[in-house]
PDB file of C-alpha atoms in Angstrom:
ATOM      1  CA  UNK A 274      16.894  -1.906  30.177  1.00  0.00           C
ATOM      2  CA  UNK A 275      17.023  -4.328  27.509  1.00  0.00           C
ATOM      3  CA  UNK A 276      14.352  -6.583  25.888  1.00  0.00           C
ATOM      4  CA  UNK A 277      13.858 -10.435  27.343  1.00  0.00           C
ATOM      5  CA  UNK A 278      15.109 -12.888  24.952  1.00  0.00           C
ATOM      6  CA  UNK A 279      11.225 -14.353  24.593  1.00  0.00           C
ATOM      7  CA  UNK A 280      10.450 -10.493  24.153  1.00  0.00           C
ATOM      8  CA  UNK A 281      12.628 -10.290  21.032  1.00  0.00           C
ATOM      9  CA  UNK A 282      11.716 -13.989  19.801  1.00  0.00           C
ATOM     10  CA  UNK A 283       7.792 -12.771  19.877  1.00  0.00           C
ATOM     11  CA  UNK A 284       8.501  -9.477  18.163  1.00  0.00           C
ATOM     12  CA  UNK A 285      10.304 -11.388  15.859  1.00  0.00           C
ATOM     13  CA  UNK A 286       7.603 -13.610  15.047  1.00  0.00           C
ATOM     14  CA  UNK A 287       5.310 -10.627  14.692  1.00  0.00           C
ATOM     15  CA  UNK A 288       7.473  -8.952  12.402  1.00  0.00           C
ATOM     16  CA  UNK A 289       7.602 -11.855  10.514  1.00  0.00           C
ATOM     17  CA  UNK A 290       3.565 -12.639  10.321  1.00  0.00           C
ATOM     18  CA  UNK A 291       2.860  -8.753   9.202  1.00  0.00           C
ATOM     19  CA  UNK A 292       5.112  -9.109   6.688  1.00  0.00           C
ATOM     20  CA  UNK A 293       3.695 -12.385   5.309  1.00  0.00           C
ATOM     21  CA  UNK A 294       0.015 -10.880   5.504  1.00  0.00           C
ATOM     22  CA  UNK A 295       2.020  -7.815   3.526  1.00  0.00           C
ATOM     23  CA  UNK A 296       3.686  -9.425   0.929  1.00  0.00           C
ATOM     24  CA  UNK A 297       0.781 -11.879   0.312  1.00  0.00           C
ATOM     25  CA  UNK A 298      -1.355  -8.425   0.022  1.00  0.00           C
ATOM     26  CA  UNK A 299       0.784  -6.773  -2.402  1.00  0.00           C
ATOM     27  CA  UNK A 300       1.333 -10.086  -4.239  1.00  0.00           C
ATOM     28  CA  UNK A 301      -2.392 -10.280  -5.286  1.00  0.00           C
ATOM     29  CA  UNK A 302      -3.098  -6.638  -5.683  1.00  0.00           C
ATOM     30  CA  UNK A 303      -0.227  -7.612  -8.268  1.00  0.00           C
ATOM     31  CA  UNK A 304      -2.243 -10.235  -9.662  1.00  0.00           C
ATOM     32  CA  UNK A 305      -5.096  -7.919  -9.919  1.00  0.00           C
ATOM     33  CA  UNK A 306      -3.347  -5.475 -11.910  1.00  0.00           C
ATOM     34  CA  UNK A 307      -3.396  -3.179  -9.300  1.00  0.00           C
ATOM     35  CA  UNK A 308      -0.630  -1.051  -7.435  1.00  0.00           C
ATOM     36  CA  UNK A 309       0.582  -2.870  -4.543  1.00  0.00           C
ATOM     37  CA  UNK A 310      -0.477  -1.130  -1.382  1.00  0.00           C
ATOM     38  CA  UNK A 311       0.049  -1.920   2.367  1.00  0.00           C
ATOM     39  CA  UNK A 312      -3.762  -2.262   3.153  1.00  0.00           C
ATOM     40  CA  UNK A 313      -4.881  -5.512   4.614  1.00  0.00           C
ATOM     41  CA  UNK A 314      -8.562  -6.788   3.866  1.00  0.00           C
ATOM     42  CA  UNK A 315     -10.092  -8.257   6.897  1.00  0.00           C
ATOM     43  CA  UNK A 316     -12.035  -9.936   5.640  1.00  0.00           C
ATOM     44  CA  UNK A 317      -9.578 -11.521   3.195  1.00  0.00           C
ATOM     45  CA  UNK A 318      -8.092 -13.221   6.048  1.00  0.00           C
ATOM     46  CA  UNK A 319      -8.957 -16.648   8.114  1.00  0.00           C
ATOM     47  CA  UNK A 320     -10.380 -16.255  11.374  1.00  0.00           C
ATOM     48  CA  UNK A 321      -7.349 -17.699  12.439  1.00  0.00           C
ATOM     49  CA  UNK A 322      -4.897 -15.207  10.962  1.00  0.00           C
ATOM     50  CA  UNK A 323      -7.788 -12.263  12.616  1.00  0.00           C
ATOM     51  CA  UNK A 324      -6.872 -14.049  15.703  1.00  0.00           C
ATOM     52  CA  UNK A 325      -2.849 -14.102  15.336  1.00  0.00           C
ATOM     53  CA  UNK A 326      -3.312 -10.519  13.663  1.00  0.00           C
ATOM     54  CA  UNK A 327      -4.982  -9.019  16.991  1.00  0.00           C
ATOM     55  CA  UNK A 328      -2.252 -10.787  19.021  1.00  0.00           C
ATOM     56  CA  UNK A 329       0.439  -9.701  17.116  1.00  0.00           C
ATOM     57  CA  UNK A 330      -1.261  -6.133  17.428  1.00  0.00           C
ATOM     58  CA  UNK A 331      -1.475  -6.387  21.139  1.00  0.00           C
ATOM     59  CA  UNK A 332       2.210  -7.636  21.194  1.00  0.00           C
ATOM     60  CA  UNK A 333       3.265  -4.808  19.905  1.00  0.00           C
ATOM     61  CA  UNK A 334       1.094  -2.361  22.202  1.00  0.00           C
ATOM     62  CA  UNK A 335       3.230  -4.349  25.578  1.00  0.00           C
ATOM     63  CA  UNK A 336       6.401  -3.692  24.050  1.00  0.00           C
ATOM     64  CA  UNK A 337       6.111   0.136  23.151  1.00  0.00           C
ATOM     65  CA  UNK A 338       4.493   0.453  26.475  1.00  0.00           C
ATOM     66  CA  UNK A 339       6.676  -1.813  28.371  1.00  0.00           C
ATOM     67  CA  UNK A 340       9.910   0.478  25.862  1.00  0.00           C
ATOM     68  CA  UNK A 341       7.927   3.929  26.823  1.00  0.00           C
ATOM     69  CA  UNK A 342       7.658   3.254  31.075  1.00  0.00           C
ATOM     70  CA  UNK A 343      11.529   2.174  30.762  1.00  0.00           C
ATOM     71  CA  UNK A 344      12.311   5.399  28.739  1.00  0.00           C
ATOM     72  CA  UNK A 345      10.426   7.581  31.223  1.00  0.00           C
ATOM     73  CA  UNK A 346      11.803   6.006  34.463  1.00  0.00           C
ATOM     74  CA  UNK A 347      15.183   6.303  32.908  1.00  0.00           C
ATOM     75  CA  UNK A 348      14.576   9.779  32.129  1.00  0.00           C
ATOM     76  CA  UNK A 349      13.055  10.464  35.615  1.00  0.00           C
ATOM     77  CA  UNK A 350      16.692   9.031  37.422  1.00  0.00           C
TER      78      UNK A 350
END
């Protein structure tokens, strides 16, 4: 089985928001003199990006299940 091609284009675009909320994260625990960690402050972010960050979470979930039920049915052949 292979990922859909709008499967790949919305785990791209995951990827991609994660590591903007991580980068911007490190960048001001830079700012604030501290090490830069991969820790997210909730409430650091807009409701908006809360709502894109729980979406992007459940995007995630789909694919490793959707990856994990094609693994064991391939494994069950």
């Amino acid at each position: 089985g292979t990922i859909s091609r709008v499967g790949a284009e919305n785990l791209a675009e995951t990827f991609q928001f994660l590591l903007r909320l991580r980068l911007r994260q490190q960048l001001a625990d830079l700012q604030a003199g501290e090490t830069p960690s991969n820790l997210l402050t909730l409430d650091a972010l807009s409701g908006m990006e809360q709502r894109h960050l729980k979406d992007a979470l459940v995007n995630i979930r789909q694919m490793q299940d959707g990856i994990g039920a094609a693994f064991q049915t391939g494994m069950m052949r």
